[in-house]
Amino acid sequence: MTTPTDPRFTRQRSVHEFLTARGWHLDGDSDPGEAWFANDPNAGWHYPASFGGERINEVSDTTPVPLQGYFTFGEEGEEVFTIVAAGNLRGSGCAEHDTRERFFPLTADGGVDLAPVAALLDTLESRARDLDARAVVECLYFGPCPGSAR
């Protein structure tokens, strides 16, 4: 158990409060106030309004992913906060429906600068709400959408 002065606790709770205030939900059974939260592969948040809030059955490697965020490790092994756009994973389909991780390095005091995260989410949340899950799956299986750059 962490203490309220632990920078991990402060960082994780601050991101949690920021995202849940925007309508995001916590994933898994982990508590952002636990030190091991960032090491839990199921810990993070998702934006339930993705795909117009439509419920999508889970099918491995097929189901489009909702807009999501979590703590992970960057290319140099440093801890970072990451946002993943809603859509198809692993470069499948067109650029419009593809997802990629956006990494936010931790600040000097070990926190997350939420201003650039908020600016990105202003765009990605709107896009996620408007995405049609059927179109994203068709893009995955039938190739790039008409008019895409890919």
CSV table of C-alpha atoms in Angstrom, one decimal:
chain,number,residue,atom,x,y,z
A,1,MET,CA,0.0,0.0,0.0
A,2,THR,CA,1.3,3.4,-0.8
A,3,THR,CA,1.1,6.5,1.3
A,4,PRO,CA,-0.5,9.8,0.3
A,5,THR,CA,3.0,11.3,-0.1
A,6,ASP,CA,4.2,8.7,-2.6
A,7,PRO,CA,4.6,10.4,-6.0
A,8,ARG,CA,3.1,7.4,-7.8
A,9,PHE,CA,-0.1,7.7,-5.7
A,10,THR,CA,-0.3,11.4,-6.4
A,11,ARG,CA,0.4,11.0,-10.2
A,12,GLN,CA,-2.0,8.1,-10.6
A,13,ARG,CA,-4.8,9.7,-8.6
A,14,SER,CA,-4.4,13.0,-10.4
A,15,VAL,CA,-4.8,11.3,-13.8
A,16,HIS,CA,-7.7,9.2,-12.5
A,17,GLU,CA,-9.6,12.3,-11.3
A,18,PHE,CA,-8.8,14.2,-14.6
A,19,LEU,CA,-10.1,11.3,-16.8
A,20,THR,CA,-13.1,10.4,-14.8
A,21,ALA,CA,-14.2,14.0,-14.7
A,22,ARG,CA,-14.2,13.8,-18.6
A,23,GLY,CA,-16.4,10.7,-18.5
A,24,TRP,CA,-13.8,8.0,-18.7
A,25,HIS,CA,-14.0,4.7,-16.7
A,26,LEU,CA,-11.4,2.8,-14.8
A,27,ASP,CA,-10.4,-0.6,-16.3
A,28,GLY,CA,-9.8,-3.8,-14.3
A,29,ASP,CA,-9.8,-4.2,-10.5
A,30,SER,CA,-6.7,-2.1,-9.7
A,31,ASP,CA,-6.9,1.0,-7.6
A,32,PRO,CA,-4.9,4.0,-8.9
A,33,GLY,CA,-3.8,4.6,-5.3
A,34,GLU,CA,-1.8,1.4,-5.3
A,35,ALA,CA,2.0,1.4,-6.2
A,36,TRP,CA,1.6,-1.6,-8.5
A,37,PHE,CA,-1.2,0.0,-10.5
A,38,ALA,CA,1.2,1.0,-13.3
A,39,ASN,CA,2.6,-2.5,-13.5
A,40,ASP,CA,-0.8,-4.1,-13.9
A,41,PRO,CA,-1.5,-4.9,-17.6
A,42,ASN,CA,-5.2,-4.5,-17.0
A,43,ALA,CA,-4.9,-1.1,-15.3
A,44,GLY,CA,-5.9,2.0,-17.1
A,45,TRP,CA,-8.9,3.9,-18.3
A,46,HIS,CA,-11.2,3.8,-21.3
A,47,TYR,CA,-13.6,6.3,-22.9
A,48,PRO,CA,-17.0,4.5,-22.9
A,49,ALA,CA,-18.6,7.0,-25.4
A,50,SER,CA,-16.3,5.6,-28.0
A,51,PHE,CA,-18.3,4.4,-31.0
A,52,GLY,CA,-21.3,6.4,-29.9
A,53,GLY,CA,-21.4,4.4,-26.6
A,54,GLU,CA,-22.4,1.3,-28.6
A,55,ARG,CA,-21.7,-2.0,-26.9
A,56,ILE,CA,-19.4,-4.2,-29.0
A,57,ASN,CA,-18.9,-7.9,-28.5
A,58,GLU,CA,-15.3,-8.8,-27.7
A,59,VAL,CA,-13.6,-10.9,-30.5
A,60,SER,CA,-9.9,-11.3,-30.2
A,61,ASP,CA,-7.8,-9.3,-32.7
A,62,THR,CA,-11.0,-8.0,-34.4
A,63,THR,CA,-12.9,-5.8,-31.9
A,64,PRO,CA,-12.0,-2.1,-32.4
A,65,VAL,CA,-10.4,-0.6,-29.3
A,66,PRO,CA,-12.0,2.3,-27.5
A,67,LEU,CA,-10.1,5.5,-26.7
A,68,GLN,CA,-7.9,4.5,-23.8
A,69,GLY,CA,-5.1,5.6,-21.6
A,70,TYR,CA,-2.6,3.9,-19.2
A,71,PHE,CA,0.9,4.1,-17.7
A,72,THR,CA,3.5,2.1,-19.5
A,73,PHE,CA,7.2,2.3,-20.4
A,74,GLY,CA,8.7,4.4,-23.2
A,75,GLU,CA,11.5,3.4,-25.7
A,76,GLU,CA,14.2,4.2,-23.1
A,77,GLY,CA,12.5,2.2,-20.3
A,78,GLU,CA,11.2,5.3,-18.6
A,79,GLU,CA,7.6,5.4,-17.2
A,80,VAL,CA,5.2,7.4,-19.4
A,81,PHE,CA,1.5,8.1,-19.6
A,82,THR,CA,0.0,6.9,-22.9
A,83,ILE,CA,-3.2,7.7,-24.9
A,84,VAL,CA,-4.3,5.3,-27.6
A,85,ALA,CA,-6.9,6.5,-30.1
A,86,ALA,CA,-10.1,4.5,-30.8
A,87,GLY,CA,-9.9,2.2,-33.9
A,88,ASN,CA,-7.9,-0.8,-35.2
A,89,LEU,CA,-4.7,-1.8,-33.5
A,90,ARG,CA,-1.4,-2.8,-35.1
A,91,GLY,CA,-1.5,-0.7,-38.3
A,92,SER,CA,-4.4,-2.5,-39.8
A,93,GLY,CA,-6.7,-0.7,-42.2
A,94,CYS,CA,-6.5,2.9,-43.1
A,95,ALA,CA,-4.8,5.9,-41.4
A,96,GLU,CA,-8.1,7.3,-40.2
A,97,HIS,CA,-9.0,4.0,-38.3
A,98,ASP,CA,-5.5,3.2,-37.2
A,99,THR,CA,-4.4,3.7,-33.6
A,100,ARG,CA,-1.0,4.7,-32.3
A,101,GLU,CA,0.2,5.4,-28.9
A,102,ARG,CA,0.9,9.0,-27.9
A,103,PHE,CA,3.5,9.1,-25.1
A,104,PHE,CA,3.6,11.8,-22.4
A,105,PRO,CA,6.8,11.8,-20.4
A,106,LEU,CA,6.5,12.4,-16.7
A,107,THR,CA,7.4,15.8,-15.4
A,108,ALA,CA,10.6,16.5,-13.4
A,109,ASP,CA,8.6,16.0,-10.2
A,110,GLY,CA,7.2,12.6,-11.4
A,111,GLY,CA,3.7,13.9,-12.4
A,112,VAL,CA,1.8,14.0,-15.7
A,113,ASP,CA,1.4,17.4,-17.4
A,114,LEU,CA,-2.3,17.2,-18.1
A,115,ALA,CA,-2.6,20.3,-20.3
A,116,PRO,CA,-1.2,18.6,-23.5
A,117,VAL,CA,-3.3,15.5,-22.7
A,118,ALA,CA,-6.4,17.6,-22.5
A,119,ALA,CA,-5.7,19.3,-25.8
A,120,LEU,CA,-5.2,15.9,-27.5
A,121,LEU,CA,-8.4,14.5,-25.8
A,122,ASP,CA,-10.4,17.4,-27.1
A,123,THR,CA,-9.8,16.0,-30.6
A,124,LEU,CA,-9.7,12.3,-29.8
A,125,GLU,CA,-12.8,12.1,-27.7
A,126,SER,CA,-14.9,13.7,-30.4
A,127,ARG,CA,-13.4,11.4,-33.0
A,128,ALA,CA,-14.0,8.4,-30.8
A,129,ARG,CA,-17.7,9.3,-30.3
A,130,ASP,CA,-18.3,9.6,-34.0
A,131,LEU,CA,-16.5,6.4,-35.1
A,132,ASP,CA,-18.8,3.7,-36.5
A,133,ALA,CA,-17.7,0.3,-35.1
A,134,ARG,CA,-18.9,-1.5,-38.2
A,135,ALA,CA,-16.9,0.7,-40.6
A,136,VAL,CA,-13.8,0.2,-38.4
A,137,VAL,CA,-14.2,-3.6,-38.6
A,138,GLU,CA,-14.8,-3.5,-42.4
A,139,CYS,CA,-11.7,-1.4,-42.7
A,140,LEU,CA,-9.8,-4.0,-40.8
A,141,TYR,CA,-10.9,-6.9,-43.0
A,142,PHE,CA,-11.4,-5.3,-46.4
A,143,GLY,CA,-8.5,-2.9,-46.4
A,144,PRO,CA,-8.1,0.8,-46.5
A,145,CYS,CA,-11.2,2.9,-46.7
A,146,PRO,CA,-11.8,4.7,-50.0
A,147,GLY,CA,-9.9,8.0,-50.2
A,148,SER,CA,-7.5,7.1,-47.4
A,149,ALA,CA,-3.8,7.8,-47.6
A,150,ARG,CA,-2.8,4.2,-47.1
